[in-house]
Coordinates of C-alpha atoms and ligand atoms in Angstrom, one line a residue:
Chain L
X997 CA 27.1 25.4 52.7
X998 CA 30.3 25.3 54.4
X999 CA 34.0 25.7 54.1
X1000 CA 35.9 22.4 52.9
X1001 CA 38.0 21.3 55.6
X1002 CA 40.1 19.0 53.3
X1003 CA 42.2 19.2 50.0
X1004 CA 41.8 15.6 49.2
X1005 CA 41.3 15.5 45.3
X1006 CA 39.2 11.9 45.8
X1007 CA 36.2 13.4 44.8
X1008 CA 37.0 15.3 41.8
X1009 CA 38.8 12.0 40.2
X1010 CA 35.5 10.5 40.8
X1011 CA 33.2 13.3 39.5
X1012 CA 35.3 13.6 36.3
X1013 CA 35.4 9.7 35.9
X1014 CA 31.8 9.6 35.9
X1015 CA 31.2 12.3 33.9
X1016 CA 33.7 10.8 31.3
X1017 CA 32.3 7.2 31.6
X1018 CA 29.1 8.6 29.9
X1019 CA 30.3 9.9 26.8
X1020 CA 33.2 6.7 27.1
X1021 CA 32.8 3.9 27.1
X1022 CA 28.9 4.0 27.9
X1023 CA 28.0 6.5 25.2
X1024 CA 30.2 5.1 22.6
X1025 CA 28.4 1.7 22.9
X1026 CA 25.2 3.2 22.6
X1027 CA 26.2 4.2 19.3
X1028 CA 27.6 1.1 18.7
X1029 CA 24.9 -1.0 20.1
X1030 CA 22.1 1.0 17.9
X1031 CA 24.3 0.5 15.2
X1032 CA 24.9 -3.5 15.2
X1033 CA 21.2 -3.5 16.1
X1034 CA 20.3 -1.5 12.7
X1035 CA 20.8 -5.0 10.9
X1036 CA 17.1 -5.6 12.3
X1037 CA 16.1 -3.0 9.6
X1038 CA 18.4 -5.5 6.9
X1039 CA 17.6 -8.7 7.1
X1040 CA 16.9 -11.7 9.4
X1041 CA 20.6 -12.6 8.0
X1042 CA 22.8 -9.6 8.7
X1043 CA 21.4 -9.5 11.9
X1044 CA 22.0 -12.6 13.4
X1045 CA 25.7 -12.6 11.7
X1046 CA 26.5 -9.8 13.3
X1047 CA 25.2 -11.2 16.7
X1048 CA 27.3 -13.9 16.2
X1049 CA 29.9 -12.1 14.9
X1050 CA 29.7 -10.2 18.0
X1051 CA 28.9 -12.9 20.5
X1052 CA 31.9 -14.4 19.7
X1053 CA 34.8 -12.0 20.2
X1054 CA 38.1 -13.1 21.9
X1055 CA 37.8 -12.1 25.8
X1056 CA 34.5 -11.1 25.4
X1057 CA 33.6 -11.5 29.5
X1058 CA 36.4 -9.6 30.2
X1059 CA 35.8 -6.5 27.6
X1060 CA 31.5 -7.0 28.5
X1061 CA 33.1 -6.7 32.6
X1062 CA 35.5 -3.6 32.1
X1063 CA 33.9 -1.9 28.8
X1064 CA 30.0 -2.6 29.9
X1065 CA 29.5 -3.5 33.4
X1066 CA 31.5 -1.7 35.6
X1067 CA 31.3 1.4 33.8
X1068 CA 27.5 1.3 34.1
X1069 CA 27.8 0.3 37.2
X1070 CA 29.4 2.9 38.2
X1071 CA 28.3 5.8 36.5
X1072 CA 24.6 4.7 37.6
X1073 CA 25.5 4.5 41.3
X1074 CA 28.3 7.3 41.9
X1075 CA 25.0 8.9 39.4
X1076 CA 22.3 8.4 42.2
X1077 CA 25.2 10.1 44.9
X1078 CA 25.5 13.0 42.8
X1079 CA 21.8 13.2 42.8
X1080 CA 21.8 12.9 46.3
X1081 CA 24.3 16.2 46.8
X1082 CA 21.4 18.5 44.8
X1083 CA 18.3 19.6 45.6
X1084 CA 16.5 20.8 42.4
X1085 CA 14.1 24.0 42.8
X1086 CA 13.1 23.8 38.8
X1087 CA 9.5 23.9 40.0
X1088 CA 9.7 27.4 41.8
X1089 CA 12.3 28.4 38.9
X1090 CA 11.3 26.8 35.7
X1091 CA 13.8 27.9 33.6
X1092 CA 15.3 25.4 31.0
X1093 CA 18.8 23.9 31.4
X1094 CA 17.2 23.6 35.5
X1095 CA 14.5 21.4 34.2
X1096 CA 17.2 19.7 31.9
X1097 CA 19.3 19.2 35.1
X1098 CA 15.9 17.0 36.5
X1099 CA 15.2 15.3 33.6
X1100 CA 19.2 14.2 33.3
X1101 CA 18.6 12.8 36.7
X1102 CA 15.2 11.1 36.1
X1103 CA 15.9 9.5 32.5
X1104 CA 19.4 8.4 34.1
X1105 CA 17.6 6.2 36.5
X1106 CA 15.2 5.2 34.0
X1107 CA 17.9 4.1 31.6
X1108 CA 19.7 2.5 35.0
X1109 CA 16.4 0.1 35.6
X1110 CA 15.9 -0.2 31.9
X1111 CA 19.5 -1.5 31.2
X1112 CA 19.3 -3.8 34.1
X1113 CA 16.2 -5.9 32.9
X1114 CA 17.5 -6.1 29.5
X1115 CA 20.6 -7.3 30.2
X1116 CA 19.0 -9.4 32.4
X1117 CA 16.6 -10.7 30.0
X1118 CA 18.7 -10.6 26.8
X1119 CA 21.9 -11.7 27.9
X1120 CA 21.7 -13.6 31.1
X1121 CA 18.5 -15.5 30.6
X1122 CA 20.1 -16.2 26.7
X1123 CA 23.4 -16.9 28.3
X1124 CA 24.8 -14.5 25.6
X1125 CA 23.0 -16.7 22.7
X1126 CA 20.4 -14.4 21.3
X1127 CA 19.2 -14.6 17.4
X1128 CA 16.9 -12.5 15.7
X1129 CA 14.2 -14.8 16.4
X1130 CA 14.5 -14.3 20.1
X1131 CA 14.7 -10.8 20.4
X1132 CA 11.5 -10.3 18.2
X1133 CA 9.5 -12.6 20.4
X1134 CA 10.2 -10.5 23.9
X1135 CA 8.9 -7.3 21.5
X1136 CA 5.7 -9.0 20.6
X1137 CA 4.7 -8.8 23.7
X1138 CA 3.0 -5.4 24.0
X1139 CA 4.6 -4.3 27.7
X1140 CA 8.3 -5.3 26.7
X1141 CA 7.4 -3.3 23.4
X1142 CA 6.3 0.0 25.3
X1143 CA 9.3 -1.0 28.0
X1144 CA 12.1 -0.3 25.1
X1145 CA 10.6 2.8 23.9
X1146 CA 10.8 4.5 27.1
X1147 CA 14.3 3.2 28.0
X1148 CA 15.6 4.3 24.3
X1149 CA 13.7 7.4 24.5
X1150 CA 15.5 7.9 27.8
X1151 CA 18.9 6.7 27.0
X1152 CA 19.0 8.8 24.2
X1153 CA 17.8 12.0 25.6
X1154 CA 20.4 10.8 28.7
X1155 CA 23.2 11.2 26.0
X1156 CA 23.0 14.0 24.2
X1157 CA 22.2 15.9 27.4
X1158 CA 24.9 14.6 28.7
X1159 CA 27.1 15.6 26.1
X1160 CA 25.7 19.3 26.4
X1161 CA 27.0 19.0 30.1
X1162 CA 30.1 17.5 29.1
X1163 CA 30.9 20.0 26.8
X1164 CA 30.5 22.7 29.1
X1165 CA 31.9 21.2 32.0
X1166 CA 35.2 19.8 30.4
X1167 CA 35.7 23.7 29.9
X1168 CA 35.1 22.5 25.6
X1169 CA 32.3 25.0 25.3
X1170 CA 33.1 27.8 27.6
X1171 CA 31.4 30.7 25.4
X1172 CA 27.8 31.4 25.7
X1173 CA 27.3 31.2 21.6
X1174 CA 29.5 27.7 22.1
X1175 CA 27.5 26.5 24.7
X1176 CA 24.2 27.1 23.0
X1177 CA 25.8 25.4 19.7
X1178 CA 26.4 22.3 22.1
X1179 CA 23.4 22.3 23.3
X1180 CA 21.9 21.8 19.9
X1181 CA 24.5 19.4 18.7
X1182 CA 23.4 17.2 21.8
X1183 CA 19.7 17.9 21.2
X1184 CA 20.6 16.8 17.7
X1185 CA 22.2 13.5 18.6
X1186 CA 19.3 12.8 21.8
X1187 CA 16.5 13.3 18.2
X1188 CA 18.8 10.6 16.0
X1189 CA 19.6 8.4 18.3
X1190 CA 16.0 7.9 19.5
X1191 CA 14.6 8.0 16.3
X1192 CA 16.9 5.4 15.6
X1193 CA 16.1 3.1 18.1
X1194 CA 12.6 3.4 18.2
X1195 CA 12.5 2.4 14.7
X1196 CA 14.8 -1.2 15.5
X1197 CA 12.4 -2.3 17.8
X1198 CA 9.5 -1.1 15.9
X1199 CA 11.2 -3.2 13.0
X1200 CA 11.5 -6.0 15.3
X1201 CA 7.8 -6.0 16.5
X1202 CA 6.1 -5.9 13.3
X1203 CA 8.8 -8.4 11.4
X1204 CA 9.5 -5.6 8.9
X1205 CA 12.7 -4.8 7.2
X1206 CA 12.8 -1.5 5.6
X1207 CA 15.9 -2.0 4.3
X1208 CA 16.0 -4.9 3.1
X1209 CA 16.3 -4.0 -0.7
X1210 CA 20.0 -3.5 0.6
X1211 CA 20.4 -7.4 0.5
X1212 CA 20.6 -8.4 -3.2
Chain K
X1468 CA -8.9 60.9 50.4
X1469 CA -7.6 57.4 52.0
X1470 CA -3.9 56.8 51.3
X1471 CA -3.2 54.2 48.8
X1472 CA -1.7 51.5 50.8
X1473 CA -0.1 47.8 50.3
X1474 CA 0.2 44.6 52.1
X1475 CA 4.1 43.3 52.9
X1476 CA 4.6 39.8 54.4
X1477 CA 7.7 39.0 56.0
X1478 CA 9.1 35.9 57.3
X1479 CA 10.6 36.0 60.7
X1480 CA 12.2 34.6 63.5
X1481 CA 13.8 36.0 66.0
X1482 CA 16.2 33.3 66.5
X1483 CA 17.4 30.5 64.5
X1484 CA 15.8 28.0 66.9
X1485 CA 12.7 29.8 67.3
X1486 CA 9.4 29.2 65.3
X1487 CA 9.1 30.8 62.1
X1488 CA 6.1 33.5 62.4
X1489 CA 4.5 35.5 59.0
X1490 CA 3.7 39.0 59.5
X1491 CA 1.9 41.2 57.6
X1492 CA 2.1 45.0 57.4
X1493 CA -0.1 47.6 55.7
X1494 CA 1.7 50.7 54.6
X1495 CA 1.3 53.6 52.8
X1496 CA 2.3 53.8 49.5
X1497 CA 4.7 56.7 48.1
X1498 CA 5.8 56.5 44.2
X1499 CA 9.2 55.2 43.8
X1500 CA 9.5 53.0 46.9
X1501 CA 11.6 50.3 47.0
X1502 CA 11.6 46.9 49.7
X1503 CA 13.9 48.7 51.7
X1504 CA 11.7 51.5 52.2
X1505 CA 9.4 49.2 53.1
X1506 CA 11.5 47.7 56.0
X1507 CA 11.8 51.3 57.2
X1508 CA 8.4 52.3 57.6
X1509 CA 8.2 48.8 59.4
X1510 CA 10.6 49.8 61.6
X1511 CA 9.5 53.5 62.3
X1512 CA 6.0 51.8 63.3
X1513 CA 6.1 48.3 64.0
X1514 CA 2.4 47.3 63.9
X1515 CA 1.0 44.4 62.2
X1516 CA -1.9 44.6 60.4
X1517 CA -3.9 43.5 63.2
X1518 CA -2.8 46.0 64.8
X1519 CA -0.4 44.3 67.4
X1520 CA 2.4 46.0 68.2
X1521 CA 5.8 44.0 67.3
X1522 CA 9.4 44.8 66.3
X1523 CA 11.7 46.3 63.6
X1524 CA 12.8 43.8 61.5
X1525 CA 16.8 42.8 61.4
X1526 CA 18.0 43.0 57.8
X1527 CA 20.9 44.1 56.0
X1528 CA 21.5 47.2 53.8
X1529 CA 24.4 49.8 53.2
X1530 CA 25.0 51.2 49.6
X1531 CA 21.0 51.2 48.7
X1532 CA 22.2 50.9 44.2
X1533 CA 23.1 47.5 44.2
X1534 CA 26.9 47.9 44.8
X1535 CA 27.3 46.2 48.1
X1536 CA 25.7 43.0 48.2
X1537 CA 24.4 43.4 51.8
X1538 CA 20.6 43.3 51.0
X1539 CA 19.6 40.1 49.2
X1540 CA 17.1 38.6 50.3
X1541 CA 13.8 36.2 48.9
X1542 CA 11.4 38.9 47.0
X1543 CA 8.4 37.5 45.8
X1544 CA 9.9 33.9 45.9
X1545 CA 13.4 34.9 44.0
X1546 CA 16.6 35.7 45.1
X1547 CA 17.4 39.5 44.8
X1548 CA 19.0 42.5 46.3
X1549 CA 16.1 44.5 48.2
X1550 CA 17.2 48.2 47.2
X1551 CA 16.5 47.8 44.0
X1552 CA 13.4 45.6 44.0
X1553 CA 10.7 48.4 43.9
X1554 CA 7.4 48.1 44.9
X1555 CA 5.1 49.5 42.1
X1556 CA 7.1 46.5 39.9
X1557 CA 6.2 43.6 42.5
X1558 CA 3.0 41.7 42.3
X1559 CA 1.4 42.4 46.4
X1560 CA 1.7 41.1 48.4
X1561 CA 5.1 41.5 48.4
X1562 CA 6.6 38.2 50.4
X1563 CA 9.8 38.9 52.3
X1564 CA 12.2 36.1 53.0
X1565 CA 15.5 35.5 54.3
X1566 CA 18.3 33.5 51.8
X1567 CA 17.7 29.8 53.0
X1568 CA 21.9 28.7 52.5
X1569 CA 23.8 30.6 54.6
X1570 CA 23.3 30.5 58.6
X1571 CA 19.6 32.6 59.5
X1572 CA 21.0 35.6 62.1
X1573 CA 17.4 37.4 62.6
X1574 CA 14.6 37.4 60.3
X1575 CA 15.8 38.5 57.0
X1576 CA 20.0 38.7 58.2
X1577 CA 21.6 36.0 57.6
X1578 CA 25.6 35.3 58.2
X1579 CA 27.2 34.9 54.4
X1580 CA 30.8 34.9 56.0
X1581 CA 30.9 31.1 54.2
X1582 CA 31.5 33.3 51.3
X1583 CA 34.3 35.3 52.2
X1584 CA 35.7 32.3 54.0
X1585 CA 35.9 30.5 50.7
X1586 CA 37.2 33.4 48.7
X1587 CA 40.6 33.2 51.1
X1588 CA 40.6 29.6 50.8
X1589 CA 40.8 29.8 47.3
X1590 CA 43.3 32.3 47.2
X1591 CA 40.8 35.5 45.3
X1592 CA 43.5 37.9 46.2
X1593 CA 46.6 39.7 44.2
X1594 CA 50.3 39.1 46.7
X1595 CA 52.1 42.2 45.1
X1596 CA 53.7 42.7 48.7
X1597 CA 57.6 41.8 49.0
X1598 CA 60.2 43.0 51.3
X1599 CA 61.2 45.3 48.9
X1600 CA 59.5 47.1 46.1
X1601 CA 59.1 44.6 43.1
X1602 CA 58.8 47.1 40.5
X1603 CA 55.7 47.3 38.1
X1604 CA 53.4 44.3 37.3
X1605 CA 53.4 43.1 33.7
X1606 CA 50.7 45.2 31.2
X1607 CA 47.3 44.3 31.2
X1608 CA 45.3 43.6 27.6
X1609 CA 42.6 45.9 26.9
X1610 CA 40.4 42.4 25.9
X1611 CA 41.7 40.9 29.3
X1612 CA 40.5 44.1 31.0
X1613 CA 37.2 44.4 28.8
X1614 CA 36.4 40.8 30.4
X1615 CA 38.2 41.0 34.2
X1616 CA 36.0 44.1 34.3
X1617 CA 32.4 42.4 34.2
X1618 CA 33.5 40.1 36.6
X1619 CA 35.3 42.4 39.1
X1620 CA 31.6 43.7 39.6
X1621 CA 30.5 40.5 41.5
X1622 CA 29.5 41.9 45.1
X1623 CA 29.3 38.8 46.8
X1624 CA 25.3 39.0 47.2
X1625 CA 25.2 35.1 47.3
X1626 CA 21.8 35.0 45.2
X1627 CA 24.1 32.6 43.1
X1628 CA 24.6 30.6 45.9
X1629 CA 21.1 30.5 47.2
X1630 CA 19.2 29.5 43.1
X1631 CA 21.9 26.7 43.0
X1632 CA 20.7 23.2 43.2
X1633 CA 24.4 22.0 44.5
X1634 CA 24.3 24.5 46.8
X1635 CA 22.9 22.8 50.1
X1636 CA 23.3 20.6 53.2
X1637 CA 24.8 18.0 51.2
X1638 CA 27.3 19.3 49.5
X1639 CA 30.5 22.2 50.2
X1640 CA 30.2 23.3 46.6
X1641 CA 31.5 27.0 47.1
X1642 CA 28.8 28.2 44.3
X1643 CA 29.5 30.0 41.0
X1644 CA 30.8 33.6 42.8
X1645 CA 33.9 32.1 44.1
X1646 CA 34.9 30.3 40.7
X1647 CA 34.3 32.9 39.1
X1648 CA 36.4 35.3 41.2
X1649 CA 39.3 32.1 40.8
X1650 CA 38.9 33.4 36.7
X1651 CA 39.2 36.9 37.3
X1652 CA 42.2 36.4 39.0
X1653 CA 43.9 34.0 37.0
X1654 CA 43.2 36.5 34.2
X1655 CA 45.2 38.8 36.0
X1656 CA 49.0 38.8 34.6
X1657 CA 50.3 39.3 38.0
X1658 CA 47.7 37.3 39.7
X1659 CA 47.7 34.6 36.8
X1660 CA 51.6 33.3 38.9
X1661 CA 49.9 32.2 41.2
X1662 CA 47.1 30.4 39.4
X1663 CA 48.2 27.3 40.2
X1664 CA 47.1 27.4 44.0
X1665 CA 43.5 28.7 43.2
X1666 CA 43.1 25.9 41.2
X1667 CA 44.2 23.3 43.5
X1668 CA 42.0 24.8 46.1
X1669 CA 38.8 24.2 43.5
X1670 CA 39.9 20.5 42.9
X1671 CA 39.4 19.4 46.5
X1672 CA 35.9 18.9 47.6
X1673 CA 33.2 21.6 47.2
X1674 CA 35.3 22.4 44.1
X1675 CA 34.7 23.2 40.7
X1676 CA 33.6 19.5 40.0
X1677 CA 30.2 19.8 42.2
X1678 CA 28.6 22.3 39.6
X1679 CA 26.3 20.6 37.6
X1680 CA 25.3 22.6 35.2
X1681 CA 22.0 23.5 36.0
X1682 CA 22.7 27.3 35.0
X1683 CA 20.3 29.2 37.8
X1684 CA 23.2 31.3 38.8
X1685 CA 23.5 33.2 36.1
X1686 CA 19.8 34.0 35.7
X1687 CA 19.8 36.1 39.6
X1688 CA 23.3 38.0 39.3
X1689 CA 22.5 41.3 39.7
X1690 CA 25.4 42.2 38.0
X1691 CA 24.7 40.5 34.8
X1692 CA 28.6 39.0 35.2
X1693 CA 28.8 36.1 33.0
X1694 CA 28.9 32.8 35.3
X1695 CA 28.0 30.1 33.2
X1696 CA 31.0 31.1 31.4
X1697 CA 33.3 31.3 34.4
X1698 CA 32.2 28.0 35.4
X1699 CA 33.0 26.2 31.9
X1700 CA 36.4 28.7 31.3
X1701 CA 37.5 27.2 35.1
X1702 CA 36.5 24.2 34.6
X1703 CA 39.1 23.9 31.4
X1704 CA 41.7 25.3 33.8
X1705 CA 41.6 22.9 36.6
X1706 CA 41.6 20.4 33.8
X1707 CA 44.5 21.1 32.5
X1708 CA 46.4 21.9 36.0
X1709 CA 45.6 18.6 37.0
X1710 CA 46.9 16.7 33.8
X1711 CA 49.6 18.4 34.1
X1712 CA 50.7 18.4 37.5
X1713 CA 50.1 14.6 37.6
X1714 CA 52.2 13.8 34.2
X1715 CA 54.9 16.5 34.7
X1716 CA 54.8 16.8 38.3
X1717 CA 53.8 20.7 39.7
Ligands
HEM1393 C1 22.4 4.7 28.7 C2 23.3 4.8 29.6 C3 23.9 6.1 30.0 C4 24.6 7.0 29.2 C5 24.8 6.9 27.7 C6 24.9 8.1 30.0 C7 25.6 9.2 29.6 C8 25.9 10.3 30.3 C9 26.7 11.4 29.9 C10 27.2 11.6 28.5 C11 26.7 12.3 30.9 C12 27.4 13.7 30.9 C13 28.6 13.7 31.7 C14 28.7 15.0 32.4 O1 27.8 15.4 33.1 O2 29.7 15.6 32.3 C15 26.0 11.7 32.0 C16 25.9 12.4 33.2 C17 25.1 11.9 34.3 N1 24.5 10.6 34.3 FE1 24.5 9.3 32.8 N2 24.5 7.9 31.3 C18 23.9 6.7 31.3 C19 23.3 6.1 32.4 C20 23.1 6.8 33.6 C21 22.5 6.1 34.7 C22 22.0 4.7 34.7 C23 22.4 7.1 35.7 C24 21.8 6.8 37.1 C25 20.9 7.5 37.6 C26 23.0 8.3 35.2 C27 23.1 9.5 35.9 C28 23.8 10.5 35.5 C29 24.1 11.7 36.3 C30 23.5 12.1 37.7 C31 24.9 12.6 35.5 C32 25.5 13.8 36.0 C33 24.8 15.0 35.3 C34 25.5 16.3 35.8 O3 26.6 16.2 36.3 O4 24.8 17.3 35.6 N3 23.4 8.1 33.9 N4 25.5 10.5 31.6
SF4_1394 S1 28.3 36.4 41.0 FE1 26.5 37.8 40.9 S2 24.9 36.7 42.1 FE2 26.9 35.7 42.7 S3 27.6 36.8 44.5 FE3 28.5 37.9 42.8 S4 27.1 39.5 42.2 FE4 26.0 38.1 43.6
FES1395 S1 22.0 47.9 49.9 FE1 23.9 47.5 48.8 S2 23.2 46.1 47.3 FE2 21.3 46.7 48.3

């Protein structure tokens, strides 16, 4: 540790940007994302009309570029840096929010690797054009099955323990009794949101639609 | 009847470029003792175990009941003021080891001037001086005293500092004391005009945005002062100074 010899403010614009790029716009489209995907649990119907309907909105390369990739983009890699500038001792000092601070780190670059190879698969390989039909054949395949739980399991505890960190480092939750209440709202959303989309792919894999009764 | 005695191990090394060597030291044990104790009887005969003869060991201590910060050191693996880390509570061998983030001095002294350095940076005093007398302060809350009061108590130990992930080579981040001092004297209605500053000082790098949340801190003050809280309460604060100062101009 040393003294700061400067007072640029560079790097706290960047800290809070990344912070803030979780919860928005990355975090929101999670929610978004597992919710459009939910048609899976529908129908073979809903879910490639809202595909569509989604495939085809005005500008879409321009809101996928600013909304999407460059906000993953950077939140991954300025991510990595700010993993870079700790050293974690949670193994000498296992207490809990120090082996949350780990696990943020390591289900952040699982998500980041995860993301990557499903874009790459679902998007770019598709160019964009994916249908029901396609989706369930790349979870047929036992690996790409097992692949998506550990990404959505990761993504999902990535959020709400991110949103536990927000809350507390946006200065939101600033008493003890409000940070523990955050950190169960976060827990809360990191149990639904994997539950969630563990059950769309497992919907997907085995061609069943437990909702479908919804269709009349 | 043979004395009861214990084993202490302490790092040292006689310069910060010189090897690191473990010694170990048998001594008698007496109720009550503490680590500094310990370091005492080292010092009054510096034999090692073996039986080789070697020398006091440097370390830091003044107040001996945990008021003046001087004496943390690595007890048993943790972060912790040595005067009141007693030895019939520590599992033996007791382990002895200098803080590993500030400069090493000698063996278990090490230079936590960083700290004070980055309590003037960041402005942790009260100006009530003018060229003439300005008069009494505005009143103080009992509820902002009640709170100002736990966290006057800090004594700049640095365990914070040395359990904090963010806390190392790579990073200036001034540790959870120092923001925590920036509350207490925002808090303060005198000190709370010149709030502004403080925060400005915790928005450049090493600031208030390198704590990740990680919590350690709080779980090694001896003083039980509330950090996590600090952290989140000046967190808000620099927040809002900076939303502010951009849109309105300071
Ligand atoms: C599914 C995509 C992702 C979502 C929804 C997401 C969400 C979040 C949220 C909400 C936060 C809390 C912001 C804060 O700390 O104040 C956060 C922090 C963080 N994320 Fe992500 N993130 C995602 C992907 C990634 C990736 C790919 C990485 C790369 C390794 C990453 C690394 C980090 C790191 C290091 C932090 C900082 C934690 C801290 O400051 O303690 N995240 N993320
Ligand atoms: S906040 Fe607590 S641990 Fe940190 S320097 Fe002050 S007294 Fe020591
Ligand atoms: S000697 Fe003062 S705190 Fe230990």
């Amino acid at each position: 540790m040393s003294v700061a010899a400067t007072d640029s403010k560079t790097s706290y614009l960047l800290d809070k940007l990344q912070s803030l790029s979780g919860v928005i716009p990355i975090g929101a489209f999670l929610a978004e994302h597992f919710w459009s995907n939910s048609y899976a649990l529908v129908s073979v119907g809903k879910y490639n009309d809202v595909s569509r309907e989604l495939q085809q909105i005005p500008w879409r390369i321009f809101v996928e570029t600013c909304v999407l990739f460059i906000p993953i983009l950077f939140h991954g890699l300025y991510g990595i840096y700010i993993w870079w500038t700790g050293k974690s001792n949670a193994i000498g000092h296992p207490w809990m929010a120090n082996w949350l601070y780990v696990l943020q780190r390591w289900t952040g670059i699982i998500a980041f690797v995860f993301i990557g190879w499903h874009l790459y698969t679902e998007r770019f390989l598709g160019h964009g054009v994916t249908s029901y039909a396609d989706v369930q054949r790349s979870l047929l395949n036992p690996w790409y099955l097992t692949f998506y739980i550990v990404g959505i399991t990761c993504a999902s505890f990535h959020l709400g323990n991110g949103l536990w960190n927000f809350a507390c480092k946006w200065g939101i939750a600033v008493s003890v009794p409000a940070q523990r209440a955050a950190g169960w709202f976060g827990a809360a959303v990191a149990v639904a949101f994997t539950f969630i989309g563990v059950a769309i792919v497992l919907a997907l894999h085995y061609g069943a639609f437990p909702m479908g009764s919804y269709v009349q | 009847m043979a004395d009861k005695t214990f084993i202490v191990k302490i790092k040292r090394q006689q310069r910060p470029d010189e090897a690191v060597r473990w010694e170990e030291y048998e001594l008698r044990y007496r109720p009550h003792m503490n680590v500094i104790i310990c370091l005492r009887d080292i010092a009054e005969k510096p034999f090692t175990r073996s039986g080789s003869e070697s020398t006091p060991v440097s370390y830091e201590a003044n107040c001996l009941e945990e008021i003046c910060g001087a004496c943390a050191m690595i007890v048993n693996g943790k972060p912790r003021q040595a005067c009141t880390a007693l030895v019939d509570d520590l599992e033996k061998p007791i382990r002895l080891e200098p803080l590993t983030k500030f400069p090493l001095i000698r063996d278990l002294q090490v230079d936590r001037s960083s700290m004070f350095e980055n309590l003037k940076r960041t402005k942790c005093w009260i100006p009530i001086d003018g060229t003439y007398d300005l008069g009494p302060g505005p009143r103080m809350s009992p509820e902002t005293q009640e709170v100002g009061y736990a966290l006057s108590q800090c004594i700049t130990c640095g365990n914070c500092l040395e359990i904090c992930p963010k806390v190392n080579e790579h990073s200036n981040f001034v540790g959870a004391a120092i923001v925590s001092q920036v509350r207490l004297f925002n808090m303060h209605p005198t000190g709370a005009m010149h709030a502004g500053p403080r925060l400005e000082a915790l928005m450049g790098p090493g600031g208030i945005e390198d704590c990740d949340n990680a919590q350690n801190c709080v779980k090694v003050c001896p003083k039980g002062i509330p950090l996590t809280e600090s952290l989140a309460a000046v967190n808000g604060q620099v927040l809002v100074h900076a939303v502010k100062s951009f849109f309105r101009g300071s």
